[in-house]
Amino acid sequence: MQSKIALEEHWESPDFYATGSHDFVNADYFADVQRRLQEVDQRVEDMDRNGIGVSILSLTQPGIEGVTDTGKAVDLARRMNDQAAELVARHPERLRAFAAVPLQDPEKAADELERAVRELGFVGALVNGYSNVGDETTAQYLDEPQVDPFWARVQQLGVPVYLHPRIPLPDQQRIYRGYEGLLGSAWGFGQETATHALRLILSGLLDRYPDVNIVLGHLGEGLPFTLPRVEHRLRHQRPETHGAHEKPPTEYLRNNFYLTTSGVFRTQALLNTMLEVGTDRLLFSVDYPYESMDELAPWFDECPISETDRAKLGRTNSEKLFGITQPAA
Amino acid sequence: MQSKIALEEHWESPDFYATGSHDFVNADYFADVQRRLQEVDQRVEDMDRNGIGVSILSLTQPGIEGVTDTGKAVDLARRMNDQAAELVARHPERLRAFAAVPLQDPEKAADELERAVRELGFVGALVNGYSNVGDETTAQYLDEPQVDPFWARVQQLGVPVYLHPRIPLPDQQRIYRGYEGLLGSAWGFGQETATHALRLILSGLLDRYPDVNIVLGHLGEGLPFTLPRVEHRLRHQRPETHGAHEKPPTEYLRNNFYLTTSGVFRTQALLNTMLEVGTDRLLFSVDYPYESMDELAPWFDECPISETDRAKLGRTNSEKLFGITQPAA
Amino acid sequence: MQSKIALEEHWESPDFYATGSHDFVNADYFADVQRRLQEVDQRVEDMDRNGIGVSILSLTQPGIEGVTDTGKAVDLARRMNDQAAELVARHPERLRAFAAVPLQDPEKAADELERAVRELGFVGALVNGYSNVGDETTAQYLDEPQVDPFWARVQQLGVPVYLHPRIPLPDQQRIYRGYEGLLGSAWGFGQETATHALRLILSGLLDRYPDVNIVLGHLGEGLPFTLPRVEHRLRHQRPETHGAHEKPPTEYLRNNFYLTTSGVFRTQALLNTMLEVGTDRLLFSVDYPYESMDELAPWFDECPISETDRAKLGRTNSEKLFGITQPAA
Amino acid sequence: MQSKIALEEHWESPDFYATGSHDFVNADYFADVQRRLQEVDQRVEDMDRNGIGVSILSLTQPGIEGVTDTGKAVDLARRMNDQAAELVARHPERLRAFAAVPLQDPEKAADELERAVRELGFVGALVNGYSNVGDETTAQYLDEPQVDPFWARVQQLGVPVYLHPRIPLPDQQRIYRGYEGLLGSAWGFGQETATHALRLILSGLLDRYPDVNIVLGHLGEGLPFTLPRVEHRLRHQRPETHGAHEKPPTEYLRNNFYLTTSGVFRTQALLNTMLEVGTDRLLFSVDYPYESMDELAPWFDECPISETDRAKLGRTNSEKLFGITQPAA
């Protein structure tokens, strides 16, 4: 399939080592990842070979969210976005960008998002999970009240926010002891992110800002499988213990979220997801360079869904969401 | 469908308050649960109405696993198993039991399992997650080396072990702050249990004891959806960080686990599970009295799987696994 | 679910015995069918009870298509459409109609369709398979060249044509000897209609009239399952033996057809259909009064598809296709 | 996957032109087919390359069934089986055979089957649809009373009968006029065969011979999709019009049939089939040389079913059914 759009595609500046700890990762693999993060030309060749028309770049995790000093986070986000704009300018037909936002100061994050969208032509923001504010043991989740001004601006600008995984907090890693590779791999990241997404769903945020669209990668971090049971069980929990949401949790997942295939090329899980949320809000993605376009794209091109849905997931849903125009297929 | 077998069905003794904290749960619901936990006669009426031929009882969570004093745990497990045997004796055609085991002393747990199987006719053990050993902040997971003698005996006896959920440790609950109902519901329990099961899979335990069968409820706690991606990502993690397993993780899930429908009546997730592990190792279950037979059984009886598979999941797979004989359908 | 739209819903006039032979059908069943065909008030009560907001009426099979005298067919079609309009007028918010068209004279069929659409407010035509022209052993299929003027008008008017089943021709019934009930049931009808639809697909008609939309009932009469293999095999057949189509057969099924659930409440087949054609062109329907709303509607309301897709199939896809406005759900 | 077993794999003798008319088929394709039908050495190379351990040979259609002279049919069947045995002997570890049977004389067909099984080591019979008895316009279906002695012997011998497609009778081809390629392709063959299978199901044959196993290719010729609706509709047909069967039609499909993947490499249809009949009676097959091992085998090896089911469909189900032993995987 040609002209696919991918939207969990990462970059890193040589000026800011954004990737955090990688102690558990094979050294060769990580060296290759880092080289690919810092360039866009070979990337566009990979895109050509795999029928990917447009990649939307985002600063790799933990990125700005891991910068404990607020002032530094604000400056760095601006600088990173300017650099991302320069990368996009090298291949203006093939690249777009999500803004990095300094959520340590939500008002400034809102301003930076607005600047990125209006002045740099960015298509939304990507947030790497919780933010450290002050030191590395702190976590500010996106449903906390002080983040509200950011969401108000998101709704006003009408752009989506990608909630990207981040590794669990250091003091939450006990059950992974002896299995740190499990923590560092998809599992720890996915558990953290799914729980973070659940907080957003339950909090009432999406009732206050009903037009907000949140993007989750990795087929919704497993929520299509697990959320129906959570919803079913919450009826027995005291109301004050599960947020101010007004609608059933699965309704938000269907109406306020987009889910991508980033990093998951498993048809079985895709079918589960389609039967829970439909195909109007599913989007192809890769998670480059942590994942390989050469693995994800051929799977997607051949997986047993209708060609109608392949066109929607691969291209047209994203074209509508991000206002991207591509040449006819 | 008649003669179904259910195997995540709980009981509690009036002598031992086994259910742990329920601060977040609606009071009316919990009062009803507790009343039902402590009796078997109305239960058998519910079974009659819902075509359930046999229920396999287990002491409710956290049960013995939450008894911090080892000696007390050993005594209590024995006493609880004796009481369970008495309950079974009230309806010998309709009830069976899993042993409670004092894993605080793995050798004694093995002995108690053997006694329960050989002398009381129990069909295996049910373990409620990690065990507290010494105080409530401790956690002994089932893959830790000191638990090995228990598994050796399990393999020798040829009975399955049900790994049942338990709430995450107190110091692991930070991300749930403000959403304690989420913690107490399926979500926190499920995350904890899925991670515990992953430890078992990765540890190499199932290479040392390849005939061991572990049962997971709630359609494998989401692993059918999430495990393929974990397996895919682990290839990039240093080998020493993800256990001594010799085979791909999904292979253990297919060959050393049985998965039950307890608490999940979601066809979409069942289809995902069937396409990952097949139907030879899927088993009907309810999770009574936390769940209602009146909800689970009609869903199962009507869900869009073949009648061939309905017979296997509902009855014949369990008959083979537990050596149960029932009258012809 | 409320406000569903159903579109394979039949009627019959007391002035014209439209139903053809029913020798093989249980007498009680058929008497009830006929009574229901000829009224609309109880029908609307059934719709109320089952959350059906709008039913689109069509003259029952074989209807006008079985009238061997062309002049009589032309007159009768006009009379039947006028009567259908009167039925609709009894419940203008709840009923719509498809035109009956005298395809024995395709130009006149086109005129009658235009009259029905422009003057009576009808939403398209429903055609009961092949037409007898001259005597009952003849069959004019919709892909034959003389029918072209009808299709030209269909495209011009921008309304869909429902291709409804009709029993196979008398001389084609040999394999059913001794099993006439099989012929008269879904099977004979379905085989005939699927083959007729294949003729339309292969003929090139949909290349000449690319905007034409054809509706098939009964989940596409099995074509979602069988067409991919037909397409695969046709590559080995001499081109002159399988029509003038320019594109792969499955492409027409996805882009020029709408498929309905009429008479099929089988989730397994629905999933197959969704994975072949997506959900933008699937529509709920009943096939009343041959089928019962009380069976079809509850199945549809509960079947394991996403609520997003339930809204599309049940209501919004049809609202768009037919320009129907209903009160908000 | 290694050691797959394939069972709709055809051969032809240079002494008997068994393939019937192929007027509609591309000449190059057919020449290649015919060359491949008449040899086994290149075939085994194809099997090696595609992980097929064993192919079960059968005389290509219409074969003996199209021999209108009964005496000639009897002689020819015997001769063909002897020749098939010689082919098998060239690669005794890799080939097996189904007997050709002269159903023009059912008693002799039974004898020939018995001879083939007992003396030649054949694993069952393959029947190419209806038999011509007397001339080419006649059709004897397998449910007709005179065929009973054949089925009695089949049950006694405990071997399966593969019901293979044959083109519809000449006088049944009217709806295909102008689309003869459709007739000659999968469609006409499939319609004929599905209806033939329905006759067997409805006739009561499988109540008289409940241990008989019939194999259908092409994922059951669409019956997993269509049969549930047929069953649903037959309740309204007079009982005397649909055979003497005692159980619901779908029950026979699940319990007396095996279905193969021959010629269908469509995951969507496979999922439908699995959800209707389970996986204990699904079998891999190719339909060589009409289909290519190089297309079917890679699809099967990668299609999104569990590895447990892949092993069953690909190998172990067939090993059990035919008593075949292969080296461990």
Tab-separated table of C-alpha atoms in Angstrom, chain C residues 22-27 29 137-139 141 143 165 169 171-187 190-196 198-200 202-204 218-230 232-244 250 254 262-266 268-273 275-276 287 290-292 295-296, chain D residues 22-27 29 137-139 141 143 165 169 171-187 190-196 198-200 202-204 218-230 232-244 250 254 262-266 268-273 275-276 287 290-292 295-296:
chain	number	residue	atom	x	y	z
C	22	HIS	CA	-45.213	-21.600	-1.489
C	23	ASP	CA	-45.960	-25.283	-1.826
C	24	PHE	CA	-43.077	-26.314	0.378
C	25	VAL	CA	-43.773	-23.909	3.207
C	26	ASN	CA	-45.645	-24.711	6.407
C	27	ALA	CA	-49.199	-23.481	5.992
C	29	TYR	CA	-46.295	-19.906	8.897
C	137	THR	CA	-39.378	-20.232	-18.367
C	138	THR	CA	-37.619	-17.051	-19.456
C	139	ALA	CA	-35.130	-15.099	-17.438
C	141	TYR	CA	-30.796	-10.935	-15.881
C	143	ASP	CA	-26.589	-7.441	-16.715
C	165	PRO	CA	-33.616	-13.181	-4.099
C	169	LEU	CA	-35.887	-21.180	-12.793
C	171	ASP	CA	-35.506	-26.156	-15.315
C	172	GLN	CA	-32.590	-25.390	-12.973
C	173	GLN	CA	-34.046	-27.234	-10.031
C	174	ARG	CA	-32.900	-30.757	-10.792
C	175	ILE	CA	-30.321	-31.082	-8.043
C	176	TYR	CA	-33.039	-30.180	-5.536
C	177	ARG	CA	-35.315	-33.064	-6.510
C	178	GLY	CA	-36.480	-34.718	-3.306
C	179	TYR	CA	-35.288	-31.690	-1.366
C	180	GLU	CA	-37.650	-29.027	-2.591
C	181	GLY	CA	-37.723	-27.425	0.824
C	182	LEU	CA	-34.034	-26.698	0.381
C	183	LEU	CA	-34.807	-25.039	-2.901
C	184	GLY	CA	-37.584	-22.953	-1.443
C	185	SER	CA	-35.614	-21.979	1.645
C	186	ALA	CA	-32.665	-19.665	1.835
C	187	TRP	CA	-30.434	-22.015	-0.129
C	190	GLY	CA	-29.336	-17.524	-2.150
C	191	GLN	CA	-27.488	-19.487	-4.838
C	192	GLU	CA	-29.550	-17.853	-7.564
C	193	THR	CA	-29.054	-14.383	-6.185
C	194	ALA	CA	-25.346	-14.745	-5.530
C	195	THR	CA	-24.848	-15.910	-9.115
C	196	HIS	CA	-26.954	-13.032	-10.402
C	198	LEU	CA	-21.698	-12.205	-9.823
C	199	ARG	CA	-23.023	-11.568	-13.326
C	200	LEU	CA	-23.488	-7.899	-12.447
C	202	LEU	CA	-18.300	-9.426	-13.961
C	203	SER	CA	-20.325	-7.840	-16.743
C	204	GLY	CA	-18.682	-4.439	-16.797
C	218	HIS	CA	-28.389	-11.880	3.749
C	219	LEU	CA	-24.852	-10.605	4.279
C	220	GLY	CA	-24.190	-10.515	0.575
C	221	GLU	CA	-25.648	-13.985	-0.066
C	222	GLY	CA	-22.386	-15.574	1.040
C	223	LEU	CA	-20.165	-13.637	-1.366
C	224	PRO	CA	-17.892	-12.304	1.401
C	225	PHE	CA	-16.862	-15.917	1.986
C	226	THR	CA	-16.846	-17.169	-1.593
C	227	LEU	CA	-15.906	-14.246	-3.839
C	228	PRO	CA	-12.196	-14.056	-2.949
C	229	ARG	CA	-11.749	-17.630	-4.180
C	230	VAL	CA	-13.751	-16.959	-7.331
C	232	HIS	CA	-8.446	-16.077	-7.421
C	233	ARG	CA	-9.635	-18.794	-9.835
C	234	LEU	CA	-10.820	-16.513	-12.636
C	235	ARG	CA	-7.214	-15.637	-13.429
C	236	HIS	CA	-6.939	-19.097	-15.002
C	237	GLN	CA	-10.132	-18.763	-17.080
C	238	ARG	CA	-10.029	-17.348	-20.586
C	239	PRO	CA	-10.890	-13.635	-20.330
C	240	GLU	CA	-13.786	-13.819	-22.801
C	241	THR	CA	-15.570	-16.263	-20.465
C	242	HIS	CA	-15.990	-13.987	-17.497
C	243	GLY	CA	-17.315	-10.645	-18.591
C	244	ALA	CA	-15.938	-7.224	-19.395
C	250	THR	CA	-13.885	-7.998	-4.818
C	254	ARG	CA	-16.529	-3.274	-1.601
C	262	SER	CA	-31.554	-9.360	6.522
C	263	GLY	CA	-32.435	-12.839	7.687
C	264	VAL	CA	-28.963	-13.621	8.961
C	265	PHE	CA	-28.355	-13.281	12.630
C	266	ARG	CA	-25.105	-15.129	12.772
C	268	GLN	CA	-19.616	-15.523	12.795
C	269	ALA	CA	-20.747	-14.651	9.270
C	270	LEU	CA	-21.014	-10.980	10.176
C	271	LEU	CA	-17.383	-10.940	11.302
C	272	ASN	CA	-16.321	-12.539	8.028
C	273	THR	CA	-18.274	-9.895	6.153
C	275	LEU	CA	-13.279	-8.288	7.478
C	276	GLU	CA	-14.001	-8.411	3.733
C	287	ASP	CA	-36.579	-9.380	5.982
C	290	TYR	CA	-40.467	-13.728	6.540
C	291	GLU	CA	-38.213	-13.144	9.519
C	292	SER	CA	-39.147	-11.803	12.930
C	295	GLU	CA	-35.289	-12.355	16.625
C	296	LEU	CA	-33.177	-10.090	14.439
D	22	HIS	CA	-11.395	-27.433	-19.987
D	23	ASP	CA	-12.605	-25.223	-22.787
D	24	PHE	CA	-12.761	-22.144	-20.605
D	25	VAL	CA	-9.343	-22.490	-19.061
D	26	ASN	CA	-6.199	-20.731	-20.221
D	27	ALA	CA	-4.231	-23.157	-22.365
D	29	TYR	CA	-2.169	-22.992	-17.323
D	137	THR	CA	-26.965	-36.148	-18.628
D	138	THR	CA	-27.571	-38.454	-15.680
D	139	ALA	CA	-26.567	-37.771	-12.113
D	141	TYR	CA	-26.072	-38.315	-5.955
D	143	ASP	CA	-27.588	-39.779	-0.827
D	165	PRO	CA	-16.303	-30.813	-6.642
D	169	LEU	CA	-24.802	-30.932	-15.148
D	171	ASP	CA	-28.776	-28.669	-18.364
D	172	GLN	CA	-28.164	-26.797	-15.117
D	173	GLN	CA	-25.820	-24.266	-16.614
D	174	ARG	CA	-28.290	-21.731	-17.958
D	175	ILE	CA	-27.593	-18.939	-15.472
D	176	TYR	CA	-23.927	-19.141	-16.456
D	177	ARG	CA	-24.568	-18.432	-20.146
D	178	GLY	CA	-22.088	-15.804	-21.239
D	179	TYR	CA	-20.086	-16.427	-18.087
D	180	GLU	CA	-18.843	-19.938	-18.678
D	181	GLY	CA	-15.576	-19.122	-16.969
D	182	LEU	CA	-17.556	-18.572	-13.795
D	183	LEU	CA	-19.081	-21.979	-14.203
D	184	GLY	CA	-15.752	-23.644	-14.798
D	185	SER	CA	-14.038	-21.820	-11.961
D	186	ALA	CA	-14.564	-22.316	-8.273
D	187	TRP	CA	-18.106	-20.932	-8.395
D	190	GLY	CA	-18.584	-24.973	-5.386
D	191	GLN	CA	-22.334	-24.437	-5.745
D	192	GLU	CA	-22.788	-27.972	-7.044
D	193	THR	CA	-20.703	-29.497	-4.299
D	194	ALA	CA	-22.232	-27.503	-1.471
D	195	THR	CA	-25.699	-28.563	-2.616
D	196	HIS	CA	-24.548	-32.171	-2.876
D	198	LEU	CA	-26.498	-30.507	1.821
D	199	ARG	CA	-28.307	-33.506	0.332
D	200	LEU	CA	-26.040	-35.820	2.317
D	202	LEU	CA	-30.430	-33.695	5.093
D	203	SER	CA	-30.963	-37.208	3.798
D	204	GLY	CA	-30.604	-39.108	7.030
D	218	HIS	CA	-12.419	-25.278	0.032
D	219	LEU	CA	-13.352	-24.612	3.659
D	220	GLY	CA	-16.541	-26.578	3.345
D	221	GLU	CA	-17.571	-24.986	0.033
D	222	GLY	CA	-18.953	-21.977	1.898
D	223	LEU	CA	-21.249	-23.981	4.182
D	224	PRO	CA	-19.781	-22.503	7.393
D	225	PHE	CA	-21.171	-19.167	6.212
D	226	THR	CA	-24.422	-20.334	4.646
D	227	LEU	CA	-25.570	-23.423	6.544
D	228	PRO	CA	-26.722	-21.685	9.751
D	229	ARG	CA	-29.218	-19.647	7.724
D	230	VAL	CA	-30.384	-22.710	5.809
D	232	HIS	CA	-32.856	-21.466	10.414
D	233	ARG	CA	-35.094	-21.330	7.331
D	234	LEU	CA	-35.840	-25.047	7.083
D	235	ARG	CA	-37.987	-24.834	10.205
D	236	HIS	CA	-40.598	-23.135	8.009
D	237	GLN	CA	-40.456	-25.752	5.239
D	238	ARG	CA	-42.719	-28.785	5.300
D	239	PRO	CA	-40.715	-31.647	6.873
D	240	GLU	CA	-41.206	-34.011	3.939
D	241	THR	CA	-39.386	-31.534	1.671
D	242	HIS	CA	-36.024	-31.617	3.383
D	243	GLY	CA	-34.975	-35.152	4.050
D	244	ALA	CA	-35.043	-37.599	6.915
D	250	THR	CA	-25.093	-27.786	11.530
D	254	ARG	CA	-19.496	-30.284	13.001
D	262	SER	CA	-7.717	-26.641	-0.283
D	263	GLY	CA	-7.646	-23.775	-2.723
D	264	VAL	CA	-8.719	-21.180	-0.182
D	265	PHE	CA	-6.066	-19.074	1.354
D	266	ARG	CA	-8.295	-16.464	2.844
D	268	GLN	CA	-11.230	-14.160	6.897
D	269	ALA	CA	-13.064	-17.261	5.676
D	270	LEU	CA	-10.875	-19.505	7.823
D	271	LEU	CA	-11.851	-17.552	10.942
D	272	ASN	CA	-15.528	-17.895	10.049
D	273	THR	CA	-15.009	-21.619	9.631
D	275	LEU	CA	-15.951	-20.197	14.759
D	276	GLU	CA	-18.533	-22.558	13.237
D	287	ASP	CA	-5.562	-28.772	-4.341
D	290	TYR	CA	-4.738	-26.713	-9.755
D	291	GLU	CA	-3.367	-24.584	-6.956
D	292	SER	CA	0.247	-23.910	-6.099
D	295	GLU	CA	0.939	-19.948	-2.544
D	296	LEU	CA	-1.008	-22.091	-0.095
